[in-house]
Amino acid sequence: MDWNLRACGRRGHETYAPTEPELRERLHAETPIGAAWRCLRCGDFVVGEPKAEGPASDAPIVLRGRALRDTVILRLLAVERFAKGLLVLLAAYGVIRFRSHQDAVQRAFHEDLPLLQPISQKINYNLEDSSIVHTLRTVIEAQSKWLLWIALGLILYGVLQLIEGTGLWLLKRWGEYFAVVATSLFIPIEIYELTERVTWVRIGALLINIAAVVYILLSKRLFGLRGGKAAYEAERHESSLLEVEQAAA
């Protein structure tokens, strides 16, 4: 699949008329049905007036090459944040529902647990010392106020994930800052969780978050790294000029 053509098919061609005479001549062509301009994204000539014009350095950044790669990576991170945020909010809803029916769940647990004893004895499984049963008992017998605080914490975390995902999906600079700060705050917690129990899921989540922070920091030049915002904007202008020159060539 030609992703450049696919993008043009969805969003339209990205034509631009540079003011530099040499580049303008190369990007322009006369046809029997009118003037045509070369698309900066897919390279095809499109009949009609250009979408914009001006110096080559001010040409729009089209999503191709490096820009397209950065966009794909950031939006994959955004999808991961959206999924995590929705799961956390779903968990918060479950805690709230459980809190409102805690007495009934406690009665059911204490009434049904003895019924499982004969089965556990036959398979030589100590039900009372089971970590699963211990965890369930701890949750079920938790105080109502603690369940409320847990639900509020989950809601806050879920909303933060959704905000982070929105900023990354829209490719906003504030979203990149938000993603770096929010993700960095939870890395120490993930490291602490590994000291308690090492699992592939926890290791994978930690590595993804560290890689995401490092990638966004360096590629977007946040917090003054690699020249900061000024260098990032200069790089964008250089990329614009490069795209025009490549299309003209």
Coordinates of C-alpha atoms in Angstrom, one line a residue:
M1 CA 0.0 0.0 0.0
D2 CA 1.2 3.5 -0.9
W3 CA 0.5 5.3 2.4
N4 CA 1.2 8.7 0.8
L5 CA -1.6 8.1 -1.8
R6 CA -3.8 6.7 0.9
A7 CA -3.4 9.9 2.9
C8 CA -4.1 12.1 -0.1
G9 CA -7.2 10.0 -0.8
R10 CA -8.5 10.7 2.7
R11 CA -7.4 14.3 3.2
G12 CA -6.8 15.6 -0.3
H13 CA -3.6 16.6 -2.1
E14 CA -1.1 19.0 -0.4
T15 CA -0.2 21.5 -3.2
Y16 CA 2.0 24.5 -2.5
A17 CA 3.3 27.3 -4.7
P18 CA 6.7 28.5 -3.5
T19 CA 7.7 32.1 -4.2
E20 CA 11.2 31.1 -5.3
P21 CA 11.0 31.2 -9.2
E22 CA 13.1 28.1 -9.8
L23 CA 11.2 25.9 -7.3
R24 CA 7.9 27.4 -8.5
E25 CA 8.6 26.5 -12.1
R26 CA 9.5 22.9 -11.2
L27 CA 6.3 22.4 -9.1
H28 CA 4.1 23.9 -11.8
A29 CA 2.9 22.5 -15.1
E30 CA 0.5 23.7 -17.8
T31 CA -2.1 21.2 -19.1
P32 CA -4.8 21.4 -21.7
I33 CA -7.4 21.8 -18.9
G34 CA -5.5 24.3 -16.8
A35 CA -2.5 24.7 -14.5
A36 CA -1.4 21.8 -12.3
W37 CA 0.7 21.8 -9.2
R38 CA 2.7 18.9 -7.8
C39 CA 1.5 17.4 -4.5
L40 CA 4.2 17.5 -1.7
R41 CA 2.9 14.3 -0.3
C42 CA 2.4 11.8 -3.2
G43 CA 4.3 13.7 -6.0
D44 CA 1.4 13.7 -8.5
F45 CA 0.4 16.8 -10.4
V46 CA -3.1 18.1 -9.5
V47 CA -5.1 20.4 -11.7
G48 CA -6.3 23.5 -10.0
E49 CA -5.0 26.3 -7.8
P50 CA -2.5 25.4 -5.1
K51 CA -3.8 25.2 -1.5
A52 CA -1.3 27.7 -0.4
E53 CA 1.7 29.7 -1.5
G54 CA 4.7 31.5 0.0
P55 CA 8.4 31.0 0.8
A56 CA 9.5 27.4 0.5
S57 CA 10.6 27.5 4.2
D58 CA 7.0 28.1 5.2
A59 CA 5.6 25.2 3.3
P60 CA 3.3 22.9 5.5
I61 CA 4.8 19.8 7.1
V62 CA 3.2 16.9 5.3
L63 CA 2.9 13.6 7.0
R64 CA 5.4 11.6 5.1
G65 CA 8.9 10.4 5.8
R66 CA 10.1 11.3 9.2
A67 CA 7.0 13.3 10.0
L68 CA 4.8 10.4 9.2
R69 CA 6.9 8.0 11.3
D70 CA 6.7 10.4 14.3
T71 CA 3.0 10.7 13.8
V72 CA 2.5 6.9 13.7
I73 CA 4.5 6.4 16.9
L74 CA 2.8 9.1 18.8
R75 CA -0.7 7.9 17.8
L76 CA 0.2 4.3 18.7
L77 CA 1.1 5.6 22.1
A78 CA -2.2 7.6 22.2
V79 CA -4.2 4.4 21.4
E80 CA -2.4 2.6 24.3
R81 CA -3.3 5.5 26.6
F82 CA -6.9 5.5 25.5
A83 CA -7.2 1.8 26.1
K84 CA -5.6 2.0 29.5
G85 CA -7.7 5.0 30.5
L86 CA -10.9 3.2 29.5
L87 CA -9.9 0.0 31.4
V88 CA -9.1 2.0 34.5
L89 CA -12.4 3.9 34.4
L90 CA -14.2 0.6 34.0
A91 CA -12.4 -0.7 37.1
A92 CA -13.4 2.4 39.0
Y93 CA -17.0 1.8 38.0
G94 CA -16.7 -1.8 39.2
V95 CA -15.4 -0.6 42.6
I96 CA -18.3 1.9 42.9
R97 CA -20.8 -0.8 42.1
F98 CA -19.1 -3.2 44.5
R99 CA -19.2 -0.6 47.2
S100 CA -22.9 -0.1 46.9
H101 CA -23.5 -3.9 47.2
Q102 CA -20.7 -4.7 49.6
D103 CA -22.9 -6.3 52.3
A104 CA -24.5 -8.7 49.8
V105 CA -21.2 -9.7 48.3
Q106 CA -19.7 -10.3 51.8
R107 CA -22.6 -12.6 52.8
A108 CA -22.4 -14.5 49.5
F109 CA -18.6 -14.9 49.9
H110 CA -18.8 -16.3 53.5
E111 CA -21.8 -18.5 52.6
D112 CA -20.3 -20.0 49.4
L113 CA -16.7 -20.4 50.5
P114 CA -17.4 -23.4 52.8
L115 CA -19.1 -25.1 49.9
L116 CA -15.8 -25.3 48.0
Q117 CA -13.9 -26.9 50.9
P118 CA -14.8 -30.6 49.9
I119 CA -13.6 -30.0 46.3
S120 CA -10.4 -28.3 47.5
Q121 CA -9.6 -31.2 49.9
K122 CA -10.0 -33.8 47.1
I123 CA -7.5 -32.0 45.0
N124 CA -5.2 -31.3 48.0
Y125 CA -5.6 -27.6 47.7
N126 CA -5.5 -25.5 50.9
L127 CA -8.3 -23.0 50.3
E128 CA -7.8 -21.0 53.5
D129 CA -4.1 -20.3 52.8
S130 CA -4.7 -19.5 49.1
S131 CA -3.4 -16.1 48.0
I132 CA -6.5 -15.7 45.8
V133 CA -8.9 -16.2 48.6
H134 CA -6.8 -14.0 50.9
T135 CA -6.9 -11.2 48.2
L136 CA -10.6 -11.6 47.8
R137 CA -11.2 -11.5 51.5
T138 CA -9.1 -8.3 51.9
V139 CA -11.0 -6.6 49.1
I140 CA -14.5 -7.7 50.2
E141 CA -13.9 -6.8 53.9
A142 CA -12.3 -3.4 53.1
Q143 CA -13.8 -0.4 54.7
S144 CA -16.3 1.6 52.6
K145 CA -14.3 4.8 52.8
W146 CA -11.2 3.1 51.5
L147 CA -13.1 1.8 48.5
L148 CA -14.3 5.3 47.8
W149 CA -10.8 6.6 47.8
I150 CA -9.7 3.8 45.5
A151 CA -12.5 4.6 43.1
L152 CA -11.6 8.3 43.1
G153 CA -7.9 7.5 42.5
L154 CA -8.8 5.2 39.6
I155 CA -11.1 7.9 38.1
L156 CA -8.3 10.5 38.3
Y157 CA -5.8 8.1 36.8
G158 CA -8.1 7.2 34.0
V159 CA -8.9 10.8 33.1
L160 CA -5.2 11.6 33.1
Q161 CA -4.6 8.8 30.6
L162 CA -7.4 10.0 28.3
I163 CA -6.1 13.6 28.4
E164 CA -2.6 12.3 27.6
G165 CA -4.0 10.2 24.7
T166 CA -5.9 13.2 23.3
G167 CA -2.9 15.4 23.3
L168 CA -0.7 12.8 21.6
W169 CA -3.4 11.9 19.0
L170 CA -3.8 15.6 18.1
L171 CA 0.0 16.0 17.9
K172 CA -0.1 19.0 20.3
R173 CA 3.1 20.1 22.0
W174 CA 1.2 20.4 25.3
G175 CA 0.2 16.8 24.9
E176 CA 3.8 15.8 24.5
Y177 CA 4.8 17.7 27.7
F178 CA 1.8 16.2 29.5
A179 CA 2.7 12.7 28.4
V180 CA 6.3 13.0 29.5
V181 CA 5.4 14.4 33.0
A182 CA 2.5 12.0 33.6
T183 CA 4.4 8.9 32.5
S184 CA 7.5 9.8 34.4
L185 CA 5.5 10.2 37.7
F186 CA 4.3 6.6 37.5
I187 CA 7.7 5.0 36.5
P188 CA 8.9 4.9 40.2
I189 CA 5.6 3.1 41.1
E190 CA 6.1 0.6 38.4
I191 CA 9.7 0.0 39.6
Y192 CA 8.5 -0.5 43.1
E193 CA 5.9 -3.1 41.8
L194 CA 8.7 -5.0 40.2
T195 CA 10.5 -5.2 43.6
E196 CA 7.4 -7.0 45.0
R197 CA 6.8 -9.3 42.1
V198 CA 8.5 -9.6 38.7
T199 CA 6.1 -10.4 35.7
W200 CA 6.6 -10.0 32.0
V201 CA 3.6 -7.7 31.9
R202 CA 5.1 -5.3 34.5
I203 CA 8.5 -5.5 32.8
G204 CA 6.9 -4.7 29.4
A205 CA 4.9 -1.8 30.7
L206 CA 7.9 -0.3 32.4
L207 CA 10.1 -0.6 29.3
I208 CA 7.3 0.9 27.1
N209 CA 6.9 3.9 29.4
I210 CA 10.6 4.5 29.6
A211 CA 11.1 4.3 25.9
A212 CA 8.1 6.6 25.3
V213 CA 9.5 9.2 27.7
V214 CA 13.0 9.1 26.1
Y215 CA 11.7 9.2 22.6
I216 CA 9.3 12.1 23.1
L217 CA 11.9 14.1 25.1
L218 CA 14.6 13.7 22.4
S219 CA 12.5 13.8 19.2
K220 CA 10.4 16.8 20.3
R221 CA 13.3 18.6 22.1
L222 CA 11.3 19.1 25.2
F223 CA 12.5 21.0 28.4
G224 CA 15.3 22.6 26.4
L225 CA 16.9 19.4 25.2
R226 CA 18.9 19.5 21.9
G227 CA 18.2 23.2 21.6
G228 CA 14.6 23.2 22.8
K229 CA 11.6 24.7 21.1
A230 CA 13.7 27.1 18.9
A231 CA 15.7 24.2 17.5
Y232 CA 12.5 22.1 17.0
E233 CA 10.8 24.9 15.1
A234 CA 13.9 25.5 13.0
E235 CA 14.0 21.8 12.2
R236 CA 10.3 22.0 11.1
H237 CA 11.1 24.8 8.7
E238 CA 14.1 22.9 7.3
S239 CA 11.9 19.9 6.8
S240 CA 9.4 22.1 5.0
L241 CA 12.0 23.4 2.6
L242 CA 13.4 19.9 2.1
E243 CA 10.0 18.6 1.2
V244 CA 9.5 21.3 -1.4
E245 CA 13.0 20.8 -2.9
Q246 CA 12.5 17.0 -3.1
A247 CA 9.1 17.5 -4.7
A248 CA 10.6 20.0 -7.2
A249 CA 13.5 17.6 -8.0

